Amino acid sequence: MIYGYARCSTNEKLQDIQRQVRELKQQGASDTTIYLEYESGAKEDRAELNKLLQTVNPHDTIIATEVSRITRSTKQLCEIIELAKARQLKLVLGNFVVDCSKELDPMTEGMLKMMGVFSEIERNITSQRVKSGMQNAKAKGKTIGRPSVTVDDIPSVFYKHYPKYQKGEITKKDLSRLCSLSYPTVYKYLRMIEG
């Protein structure tokens, strides 16, 4: 069986994952065997990756468009390599094919681990640049982060349903659904209104 794994760091509104999906399908994965994830590659506990790693059977293939899609952590990549060796999987990471169904030669394993190291370095450099840019913006007096929200910024739909919540007719979850707002946003608005 051929499984695909596609990942972007942010949500589908900000990043398009479909290029990865197309490439995975060209290599034999299908809609039912492709796992999609919107998480940082540095995060080790990712739901869809975990599902994929629990689903694969001996001699299956895992495809990703590049090493950094699977992980940006060298430690996690080493763990995935060990799992691939134990289950005799085939890993296809971009143009790099690692067949663990037979004994993995040291040069191939070393190359794969080096790719993981470079992926992690790239993430760290990007993170460092972002922090530097934020410090520079602060030094110039610019406000960093999301603009602060006041009671006046709370949408009218929230005020429309808020009295029902006050009377105990609906729960916070109902309020969130009725207003089409995320749960954390509803909590924030409630804290602002109720002090």
CSV table of C-alpha atoms in Angstrom, one decimal:
chain,number,residue,atom,x,y,z
A,1,MET,CA,0.0,0.0,0.0
A,2,ILE,CA,1.3,3.5,-0.8
A,3,TYR,CA,0.6,6.2,1.7
A,4,GLY,CA,1.2,9.9,1.3
A,5,TYR,CA,1.8,12.6,3.9
A,6,ALA,CA,1.3,16.3,3.2
A,7,ARG,CA,1.9,19.1,5.7
A,8,CYS,CA,1.8,22.8,5.9
A,9,SER,CA,2.6,24.9,9.0
A,10,THR,CA,-0.5,27.1,8.9
A,11,ASN,CA,-4.1,26.5,7.9
A,12,GLU,CA,-5.6,25.9,4.5
A,13,LYS,CA,-6.6,29.6,4.1
A,14,LEU,CA,-3.0,30.7,4.4
A,15,GLN,CA,-1.1,27.8,2.7
A,16,ASP,CA,-2.2,25.7,-0.2
A,17,ILE,CA,-1.5,22.0,0.4
A,18,GLN,CA,-2.8,20.9,-3.0
A,19,ARG,CA,0.5,21.0,-4.8
A,20,GLN,CA,1.8,18.4,-2.4
A,21,VAL,CA,-1.4,16.3,-2.8
A,22,ARG,CA,-1.0,16.3,-6.6
A,23,GLU,CA,2.6,15.2,-6.4
A,24,LEU,CA,1.7,12.4,-3.9
A,25,LYS,CA,-1.1,11.2,-6.3
A,26,GLN,CA,1.4,11.2,-9.2
A,27,GLN,CA,3.5,8.8,-7.2
A,28,GLY,CA,0.7,6.3,-6.4
A,29,ALA,CA,-1.1,7.6,-3.3
A,30,SER,CA,-4.8,8.2,-3.4
A,31,ASP,CA,-7.4,10.4,-1.6
A,32,THR,CA,-8.0,7.6,0.9
A,33,THR,CA,-4.3,7.0,1.6
A,34,ILE,CA,-3.1,10.7,1.9
A,35,TYR,CA,-2.8,12.2,5.4
A,36,LEU,CA,-3.1,16.0,5.5
A,37,GLU,CA,-1.8,18.0,8.4
A,38,TYR,CA,-1.6,21.7,9.3
A,39,GLU,CA,1.0,21.8,12.0
A,40,SER,CA,4.6,22.9,12.5
A,41,GLY,CA,7.2,20.3,11.3
A,42,ALA,CA,9.0,20.9,14.6
A,43,LYS,CA,6.1,19.6,16.6
A,44,GLU,CA,6.7,16.0,17.4
A,45,ASP,CA,3.2,15.0,18.4
A,46,ARG,CA,1.1,15.4,15.3
A,47,ALA,CA,-2.2,13.6,15.1
A,48,GLU,CA,-2.2,12.8,11.3
A,49,LEU,CA,1.4,11.7,11.3
A,50,ASN,CA,0.8,9.5,14.3
A,51,LYS,CA,-2.2,7.9,12.6
A,52,LEU,CA,-0.2,7.3,9.5
A,53,LEU,CA,2.7,5.7,11.4
A,54,GLN,CA,0.2,3.4,13.3
A,55,THR,CA,-1.6,2.5,10.0
A,56,VAL,CA,1.3,1.3,7.9
A,57,ASN,CA,2.1,-2.4,7.6
A,58,PRO,CA,5.3,-4.2,6.7
A,59,HIS,CA,6.4,-3.5,3.1
A,60,ASP,CA,4.1,-0.4,2.7
A,61,THR,CA,5.4,2.8,1.2
A,62,ILE,CA,5.3,6.3,2.8
A,63,ILE,CA,5.7,9.3,0.3
A,64,ALA,CA,6.3,12.9,1.2
A,65,THR,CA,7.4,15.7,-1.2
A,66,GLU,CA,10.5,16.3,0.9
A,67,VAL,CA,12.0,15.4,4.2
A,68,SER,CA,10.9,18.7,5.8
A,69,ARG,CA,7.2,17.7,5.2
A,70,ILE,CA,7.6,14.7,7.4
A,71,THR,CA,9.6,16.5,10.1
A,72,ARG,CA,11.9,19.3,10.9
A,73,SER,CA,13.3,17.5,13.9
A,74,THR,CA,16.4,15.3,13.4
A,75,LYS,CA,15.5,13.3,16.5
A,76,GLN,CA,12.0,12.5,15.1
A,77,LEU,CA,13.4,11.7,11.7
A,78,CYS,CA,15.8,9.1,13.4
A,79,GLU,CA,12.7,7.6,15.1
A,80,ILE,CA,10.8,7.4,11.8
A,81,ILE,CA,13.9,5.7,10.2
A,82,GLU,CA,14.0,3.2,13.0
A,83,LEU,CA,10.2,2.5,12.6
A,84,ALA,CA,10.7,2.1,8.8
A,85,LYS,CA,13.5,-0.4,9.4
A,86,ALA,CA,11.5,-2.3,12.0
A,87,ARG,CA,8.4,-2.5,9.7
A,88,GLN,CA,10.5,-2.8,6.5
A,89,LEU,CA,8.9,0.2,4.9
A,90,LYS,CA,9.9,2.2,1.8
A,91,LEU,CA,10.3,5.9,2.4
A,92,VAL,CA,10.1,8.2,-0.7
A,93,LEU,CA,11.0,11.8,0.3
A,94,GLY,CA,11.1,13.9,-2.8
A,95,ASN,CA,13.6,12.3,-5.1
A,96,PHE,CA,15.3,10.4,-2.3
A,97,VAL,CA,14.1,6.8,-2.0
A,98,VAL,CA,15.0,4.7,1.1
A,99,ASP,CA,14.1,1.1,0.9
A,100,CYS,CA,14.1,-0.3,4.5
A,101,SER,CA,12.6,-3.7,3.3
A,102,LYS,CA,16.2,-4.8,3.0
A,103,GLU,CA,19.2,-3.8,5.2
A,104,LEU,CA,19.7,-0.1,4.9
A,105,ASP,CA,23.3,0.7,3.9
A,106,PRO,CA,25.1,3.2,6.2
A,107,MET,CA,25.6,5.8,3.4
A,108,THR,CA,21.9,6.0,2.6
A,109,GLU,CA,20.9,6.2,6.2
A,110,GLY,CA,23.6,8.9,6.8
A,111,MET,CA,22.4,10.9,3.8
A,112,LEU,CA,18.8,10.8,5.1
A,113,LYS,CA,19.9,11.9,8.5
A,114,MET,CA,21.9,14.8,7.0
A,115,MET,CA,18.8,15.9,5.1
A,116,GLY,CA,17.0,16.0,8.4
A,117,VAL,CA,19.8,18.0,10.0
A,118,PHE,CA,19.6,20.6,7.1
A,119,SER,CA,15.9,20.8,7.4
A,120,GLU,CA,16.1,21.5,11.1
A,121,ILE,CA,18.9,24.1,10.5
A,122,GLU,CA,16.6,25.8,7.9
A,123,ARG,CA,13.8,26.0,10.4
A,124,ASN,CA,16.1,27.5,13.1
A,125,ILE,CA,17.4,30.1,10.7
A,126,THR,CA,13.9,31.1,9.7
A,127,SER,CA,12.9,31.3,13.3
A,128,GLN,CA,15.9,33.4,14.1
A,129,ARG,CA,15.2,35.8,11.2
A,130,VAL,CA,11.6,36.3,12.4
A,131,LYS,CA,12.7,37.1,15.9
A,132,SER,CA,15.3,39.5,14.7
A,133,GLY,CA,12.7,41.2,12.4
A,134,MET,CA,10.3,41.5,15.4
A,135,GLN,CA,13.0,43.0,17.6
A,136,ASN,CA,13.8,45.5,14.8
A,137,ALA,CA,10.2,46.5,14.4
A,138,LYS,CA,9.8,47.0,18.2
A,139,ALA,CA,13.0,49.1,18.2
A,140,LYS,CA,11.3,51.3,15.5
A,141,GLY,CA,8.2,51.7,17.7
A,142,LYS,CA,5.9,49.4,15.8
A,143,THR,CA,3.3,47.2,17.5
A,144,ILE,CA,4.0,43.5,17.3
A,145,GLY,CA,1.3,40.9,17.2
A,146,ARG,CA,-2.5,41.1,16.8
A,147,PRO,CA,-4.1,44.4,17.4
A,148,SER,CA,-5.8,44.7,20.8
A,149,VAL,CA,-9.6,44.1,20.8
A,150,THR,CA,-12.0,46.3,22.8
A,151,VAL,CA,-15.6,45.8,23.8
A,152,ASP,CA,-16.6,47.9,20.8
A,153,ASP,CA,-14.9,45.4,18.4
A,154,ILE,CA,-17.1,42.5,19.6
A,155,PRO,CA,-19.4,41.6,16.7
A,156,SER,CA,-23.1,42.3,17.0
A,157,VAL,CA,-24.0,38.6,16.5
A,158,PHE,CA,-22.3,37.9,19.8
A,159,TYR,CA,-24.4,40.5,21.6
A,160,LYS,CA,-27.5,39.1,19.9
A,161,HIS,CA,-27.0,35.6,21.4
A,162,TYR,CA,-25.2,36.7,24.7
A,163,PRO,CA,-28.5,37.2,26.7
A,164,LYS,CA,-29.5,33.6,26.0
A,165,TYR,CA,-26.1,32.5,27.4
A,166,GLN,CA,-26.6,34.8,30.5
A,167,LYS,CA,-30.0,33.2,31.2
A,168,GLY,CA,-28.5,29.7,30.9
A,169,GLU,CA,-30.5,28.8,27.8
A,170,ILE,CA,-27.4,28.0,25.8
A,171,THR,CA,-23.9,26.8,26.6
A,172,LYS,CA,-20.6,28.4,25.6
A,173,LYS,CA,-20.3,25.8,22.9
A,174,ASP,CA,-23.8,26.8,21.6
A,175,LEU,CA,-22.8,30.4,21.7
A,176,SER,CA,-19.6,29.6,19.7
A,177,ARG,CA,-21.6,27.8,17.1
A,178,LEU,CA,-24.4,30.4,16.8
A,179,CYS,CA,-21.9,33.2,16.4
A,180,SER,CA,-19.6,31.2,14.1
A,181,LEU,CA,-16.7,32.1,16.5
A,182,SER,CA,-14.0,29.9,17.8
A,183,TYR,CA,-14.2,28.7,21.4
A,184,PRO,CA,-11.1,30.7,22.5
A,185,THR,CA,-12.7,33.9,20.9
A,186,VAL,CA,-16.0,33.3,22.8
A,187,TYR,CA,-14.0,32.9,26.1
A,188,LYS,CA,-12.1,36.1,25.3
A,189,TYR,CA,-15.3,38.1,24.6
A,190,LEU,CA,-17.0,36.7,27.8
A,191,ARG,CA,-14.0,37.7,29.9
A,192,MET,CA,-14.1,41.2,28.4
A,193,ILE,CA,-17.8,41.7,29.0
A,194,GLU,CA,-18.0,40.0,32.4
A,195,GLY,CA,-14.8,41.4,33.7
